[in-house]
Coordinates of C-alpha atoms and ligand atoms in Angstrom, one line a residue:
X1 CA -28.5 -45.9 33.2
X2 CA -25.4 -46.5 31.1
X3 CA -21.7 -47.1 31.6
X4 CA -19.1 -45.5 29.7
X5 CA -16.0 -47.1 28.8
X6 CA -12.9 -45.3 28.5
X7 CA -10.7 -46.8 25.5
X8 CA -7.5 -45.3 24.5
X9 CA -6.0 -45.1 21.1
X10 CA -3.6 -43.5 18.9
X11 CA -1.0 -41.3 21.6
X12 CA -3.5 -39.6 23.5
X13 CA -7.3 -40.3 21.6
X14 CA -10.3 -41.2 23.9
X15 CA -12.9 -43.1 22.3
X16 CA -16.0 -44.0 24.4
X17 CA -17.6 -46.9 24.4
X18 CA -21.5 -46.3 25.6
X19 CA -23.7 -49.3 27.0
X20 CA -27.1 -49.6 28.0
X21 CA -27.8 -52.7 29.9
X22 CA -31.2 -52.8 30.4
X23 CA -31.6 -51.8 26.2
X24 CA -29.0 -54.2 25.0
X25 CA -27.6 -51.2 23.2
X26 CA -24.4 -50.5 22.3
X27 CA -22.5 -47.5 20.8
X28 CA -19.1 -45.6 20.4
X29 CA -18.5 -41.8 20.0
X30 CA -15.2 -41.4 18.0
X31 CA -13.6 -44.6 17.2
X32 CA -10.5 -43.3 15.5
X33 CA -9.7 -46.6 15.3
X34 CA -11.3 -49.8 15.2
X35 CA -9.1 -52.1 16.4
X36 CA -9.1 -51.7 20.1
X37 CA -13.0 -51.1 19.7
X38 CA -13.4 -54.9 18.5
X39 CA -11.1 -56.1 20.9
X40 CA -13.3 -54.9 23.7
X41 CA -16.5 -55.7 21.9
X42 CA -15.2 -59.2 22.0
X43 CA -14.1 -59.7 25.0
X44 CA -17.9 -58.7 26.4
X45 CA -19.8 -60.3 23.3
X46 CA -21.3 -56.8 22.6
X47 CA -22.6 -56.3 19.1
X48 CA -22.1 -52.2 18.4
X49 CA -25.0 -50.6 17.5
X50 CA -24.2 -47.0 16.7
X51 CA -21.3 -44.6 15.7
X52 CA -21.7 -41.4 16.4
X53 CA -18.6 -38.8 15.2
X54 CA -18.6 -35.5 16.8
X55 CA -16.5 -34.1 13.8
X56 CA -14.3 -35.1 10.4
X57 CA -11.1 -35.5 11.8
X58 CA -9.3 -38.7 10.7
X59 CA -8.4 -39.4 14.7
X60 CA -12.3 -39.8 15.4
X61 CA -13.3 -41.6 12.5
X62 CA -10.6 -43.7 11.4
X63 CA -11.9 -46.9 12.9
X64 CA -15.4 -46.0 10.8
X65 CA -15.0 -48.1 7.4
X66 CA -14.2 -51.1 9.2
X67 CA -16.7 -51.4 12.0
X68 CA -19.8 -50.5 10.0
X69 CA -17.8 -53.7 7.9
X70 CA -17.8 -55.8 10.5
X71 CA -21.3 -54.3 12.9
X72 CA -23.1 -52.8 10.3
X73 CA -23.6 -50.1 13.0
X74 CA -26.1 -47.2 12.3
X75 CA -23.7 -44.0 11.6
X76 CA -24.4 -40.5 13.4
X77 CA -22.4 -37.7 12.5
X78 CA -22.7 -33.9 11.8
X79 CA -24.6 -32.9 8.7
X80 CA -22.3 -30.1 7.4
X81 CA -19.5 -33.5 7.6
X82 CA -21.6 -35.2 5.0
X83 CA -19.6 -35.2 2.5
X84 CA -16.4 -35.2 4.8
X85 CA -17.5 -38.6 6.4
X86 CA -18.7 -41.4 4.6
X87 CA -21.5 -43.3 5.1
X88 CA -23.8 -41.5 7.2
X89 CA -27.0 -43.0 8.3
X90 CA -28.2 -39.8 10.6
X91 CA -26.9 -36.7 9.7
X92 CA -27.7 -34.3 12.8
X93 CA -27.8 -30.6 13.7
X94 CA -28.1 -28.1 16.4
X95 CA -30.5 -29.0 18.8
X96 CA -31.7 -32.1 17.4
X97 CA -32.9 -34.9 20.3
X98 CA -31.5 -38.1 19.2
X99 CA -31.3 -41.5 21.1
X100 CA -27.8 -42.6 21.6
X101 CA -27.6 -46.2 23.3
X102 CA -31.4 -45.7 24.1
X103 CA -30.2 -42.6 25.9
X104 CA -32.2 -39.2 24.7
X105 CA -29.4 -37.2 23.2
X106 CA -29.5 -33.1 22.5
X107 CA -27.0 -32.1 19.4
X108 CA -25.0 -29.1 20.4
X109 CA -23.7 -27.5 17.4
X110 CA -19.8 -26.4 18.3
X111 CA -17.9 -24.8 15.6
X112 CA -14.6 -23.5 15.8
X113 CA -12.4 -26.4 16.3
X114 CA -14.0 -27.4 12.5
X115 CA -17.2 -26.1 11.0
X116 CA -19.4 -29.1 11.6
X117 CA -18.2 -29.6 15.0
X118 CA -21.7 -30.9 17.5
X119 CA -21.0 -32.1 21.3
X120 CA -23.5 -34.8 22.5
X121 CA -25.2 -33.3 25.8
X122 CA -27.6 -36.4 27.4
X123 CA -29.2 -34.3 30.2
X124 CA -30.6 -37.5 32.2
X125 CA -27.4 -39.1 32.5
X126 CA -25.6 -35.2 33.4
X127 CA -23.0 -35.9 30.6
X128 CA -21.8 -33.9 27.8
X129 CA -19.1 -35.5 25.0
X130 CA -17.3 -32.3 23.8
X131 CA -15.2 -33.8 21.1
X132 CA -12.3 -31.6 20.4
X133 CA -14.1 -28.7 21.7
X134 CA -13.4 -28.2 24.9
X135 CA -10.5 -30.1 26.7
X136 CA -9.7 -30.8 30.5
X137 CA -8.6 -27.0 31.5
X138 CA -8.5 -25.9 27.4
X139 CA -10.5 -26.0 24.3
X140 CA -9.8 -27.1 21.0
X141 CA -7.5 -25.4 18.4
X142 CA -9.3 -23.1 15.9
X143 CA -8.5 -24.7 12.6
X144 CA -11.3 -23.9 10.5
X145 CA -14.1 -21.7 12.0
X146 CA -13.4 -18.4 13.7
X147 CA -12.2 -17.3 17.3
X148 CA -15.5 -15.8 17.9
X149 CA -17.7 -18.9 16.5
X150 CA -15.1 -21.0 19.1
X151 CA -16.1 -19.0 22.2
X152 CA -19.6 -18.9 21.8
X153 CA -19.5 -22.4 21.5
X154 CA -17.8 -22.7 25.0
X155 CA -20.3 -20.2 26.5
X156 CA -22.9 -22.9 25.0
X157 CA -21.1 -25.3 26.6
X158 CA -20.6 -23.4 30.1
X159 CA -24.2 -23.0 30.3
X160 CA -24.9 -26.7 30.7
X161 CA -25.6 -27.8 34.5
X162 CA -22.3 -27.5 36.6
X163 CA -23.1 -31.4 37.4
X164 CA -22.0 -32.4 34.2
X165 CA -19.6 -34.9 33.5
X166 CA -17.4 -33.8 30.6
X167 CA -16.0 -36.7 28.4
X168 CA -13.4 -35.0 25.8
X169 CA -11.5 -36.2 23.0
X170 CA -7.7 -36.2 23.7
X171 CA -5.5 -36.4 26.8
X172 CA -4.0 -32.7 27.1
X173 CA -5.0 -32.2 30.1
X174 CA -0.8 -32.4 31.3
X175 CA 0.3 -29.1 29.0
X176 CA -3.4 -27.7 29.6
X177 CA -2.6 -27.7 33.1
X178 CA 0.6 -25.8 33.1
X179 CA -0.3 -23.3 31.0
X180 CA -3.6 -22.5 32.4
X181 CA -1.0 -21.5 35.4
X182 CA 1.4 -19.8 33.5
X183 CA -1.7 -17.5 32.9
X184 CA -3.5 -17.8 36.0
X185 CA -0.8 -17.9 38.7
X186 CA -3.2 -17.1 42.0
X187 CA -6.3 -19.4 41.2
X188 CA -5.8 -21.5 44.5
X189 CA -8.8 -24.1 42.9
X190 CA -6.4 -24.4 40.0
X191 CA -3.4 -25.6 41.8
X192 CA -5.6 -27.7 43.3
X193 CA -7.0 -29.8 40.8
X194 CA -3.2 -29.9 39.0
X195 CA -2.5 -32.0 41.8
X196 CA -5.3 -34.4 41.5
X197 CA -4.2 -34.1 38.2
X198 CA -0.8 -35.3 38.4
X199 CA -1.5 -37.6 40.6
X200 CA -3.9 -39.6 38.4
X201 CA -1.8 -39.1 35.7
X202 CA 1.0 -40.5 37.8
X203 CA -0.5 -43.8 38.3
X204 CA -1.8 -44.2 34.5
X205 CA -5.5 -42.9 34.9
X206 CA -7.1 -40.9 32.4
X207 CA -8.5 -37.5 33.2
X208 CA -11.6 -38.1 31.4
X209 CA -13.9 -36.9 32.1
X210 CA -14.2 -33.6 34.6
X211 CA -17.2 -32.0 36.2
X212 CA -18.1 -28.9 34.5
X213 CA -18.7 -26.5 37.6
X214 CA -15.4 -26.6 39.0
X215 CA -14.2 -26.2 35.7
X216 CA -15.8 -23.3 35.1
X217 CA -13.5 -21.6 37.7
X218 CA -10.4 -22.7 36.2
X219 CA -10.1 -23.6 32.5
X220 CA -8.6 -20.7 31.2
X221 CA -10.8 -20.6 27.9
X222 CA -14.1 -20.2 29.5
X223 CA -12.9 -17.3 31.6
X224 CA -12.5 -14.4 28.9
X225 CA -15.3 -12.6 30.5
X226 CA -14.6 -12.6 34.0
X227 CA -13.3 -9.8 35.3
X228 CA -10.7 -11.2 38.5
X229 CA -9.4 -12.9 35.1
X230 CA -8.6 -10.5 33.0
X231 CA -6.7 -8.6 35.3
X232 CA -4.4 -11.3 36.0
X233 CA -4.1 -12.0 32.3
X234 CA -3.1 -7.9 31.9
X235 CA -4.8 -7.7 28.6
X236 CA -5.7 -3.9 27.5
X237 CA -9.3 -5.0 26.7
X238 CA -12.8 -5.9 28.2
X239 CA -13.8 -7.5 25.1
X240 CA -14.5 -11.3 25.6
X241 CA -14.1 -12.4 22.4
X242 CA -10.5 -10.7 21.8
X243 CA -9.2 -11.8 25.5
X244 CA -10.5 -15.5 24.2
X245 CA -8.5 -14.7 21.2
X246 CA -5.7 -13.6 22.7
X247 CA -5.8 -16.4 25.2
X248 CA -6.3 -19.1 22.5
X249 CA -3.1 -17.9 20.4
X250 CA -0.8 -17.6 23.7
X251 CA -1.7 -20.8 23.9
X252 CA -1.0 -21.7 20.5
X253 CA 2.8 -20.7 20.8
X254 CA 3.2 -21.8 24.3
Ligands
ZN1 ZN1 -10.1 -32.8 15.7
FE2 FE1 -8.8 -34.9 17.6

């Protein structure tokens, strides 16, 4: 069992501080930065074991340099990063098993958002951190690989258990929400969760993270090949790749 800490940084960053218990292990996916990492450490008298990036951005690794200073944490991060991210003590793959915070670990390999991009999928636990991959009701932007490498990542990602918790790597889930109706006016499950949404939202609560089977009914992104869909999207094509396209750059400019 483990218990994972939200912690918020930067405008809308989610970093997650892991804990085992029972292990006395201790570990952090993405600490863009460090200092709200530490403060938290403190205040429990954790020492951090591991760091684990899911991919090169500055907003996931900034904190890096300073807690391996101050830890001497073990470093995880994706092995086409390894010369985009310094320090590395375990560069991983796809479908490597790795223990994060004692916790059996499988490497999903996601490009799209970058080239290196992995999720971390821990199967006993039913929890998946996508990273900047896939988003509360949207997915990443493509910035390095291609539309088609970035949908066949989510269609790795949408065959995971529906019980999966999803922990992503940004707060967007506001402007995900209204465009996912601006495209998809009649989904009644939709309107649904935009009011849970909202409501959370309301009060201060992050959105993190969201259970993967409902969300397979209404993210947008992960719907390119369902037929109901594409009608109401009125694209002239059956092709899921160029409806996620089309989909991903609508979104782009909305
Ligand atoms: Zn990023
Ligand atoms: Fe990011």
């Amino acid at each position: 069992m483990i218990e994972i800490n939200i912690i918020n940084a930067f405008s809308d960053n989610y970093i997650y501080l892991i804990r085992n218990e029972q292990k006395k292990i201790t570990s952090v996916i993405d600490p863009g930065e460090s200092g709200p990492v530490i403060k938290f450490l403190e205040n429990r008298s954790w020492h951090l074991d591991e760091i684990i990036n899911t991919h090169h951005h500055h907003d996931h690794i900034g904190g890096n340099a300073k807690l391996l200073e101050v830890y001497k944490s073990k470093l995880i991060a994706p092995i086409y990063d390894k010369s985009r991210i310094s320090n590395i003590d375990v560069l991983v793959s796809d479908n490597d098993l790795i223990s994060i915070a004692g916790i059996k670990t499988k490497v999903i390999h996601t490009p799209g958002h970058t080239l290196g991009h992995v999720c971390f999928y821990m199967a006993d636990e039913k929890c998946l951190f996508s990273g900047d991959t896939m988003f509360y009701l949207g997915c990443g932007r493509v910035f390095e690989g291609t539309m088609d490498q970035m949908w066949s990542s989510l269609l790795k990602l949408r065959s995971l258990p529906n019980d999966t918790l999803v922990y992503f790597g940004h707060e967007y889930t506001s402007s995900n929400a209204k465009f996912a109706n601006h495209i998809d006016p009649n989904n009644k499950m939709l309107k649904e969760t935009c009011i849970e949404i909202e409501n959370k939202l309301e009060i201060g609560l992050p959105t993190t993270p969201f259970e993967l089977g409902k969300e397979k009914t209404i993210n947008p992104f992960l719907r390119a090949d369902n037929p109901n869909f594409i009608n109401s999207v009125a694209l002239k094509t059956n092709n899921p790749n160029e409806i996620f396209s089309a989909i991903r750059l609508k979104k782009d400019n909305f």
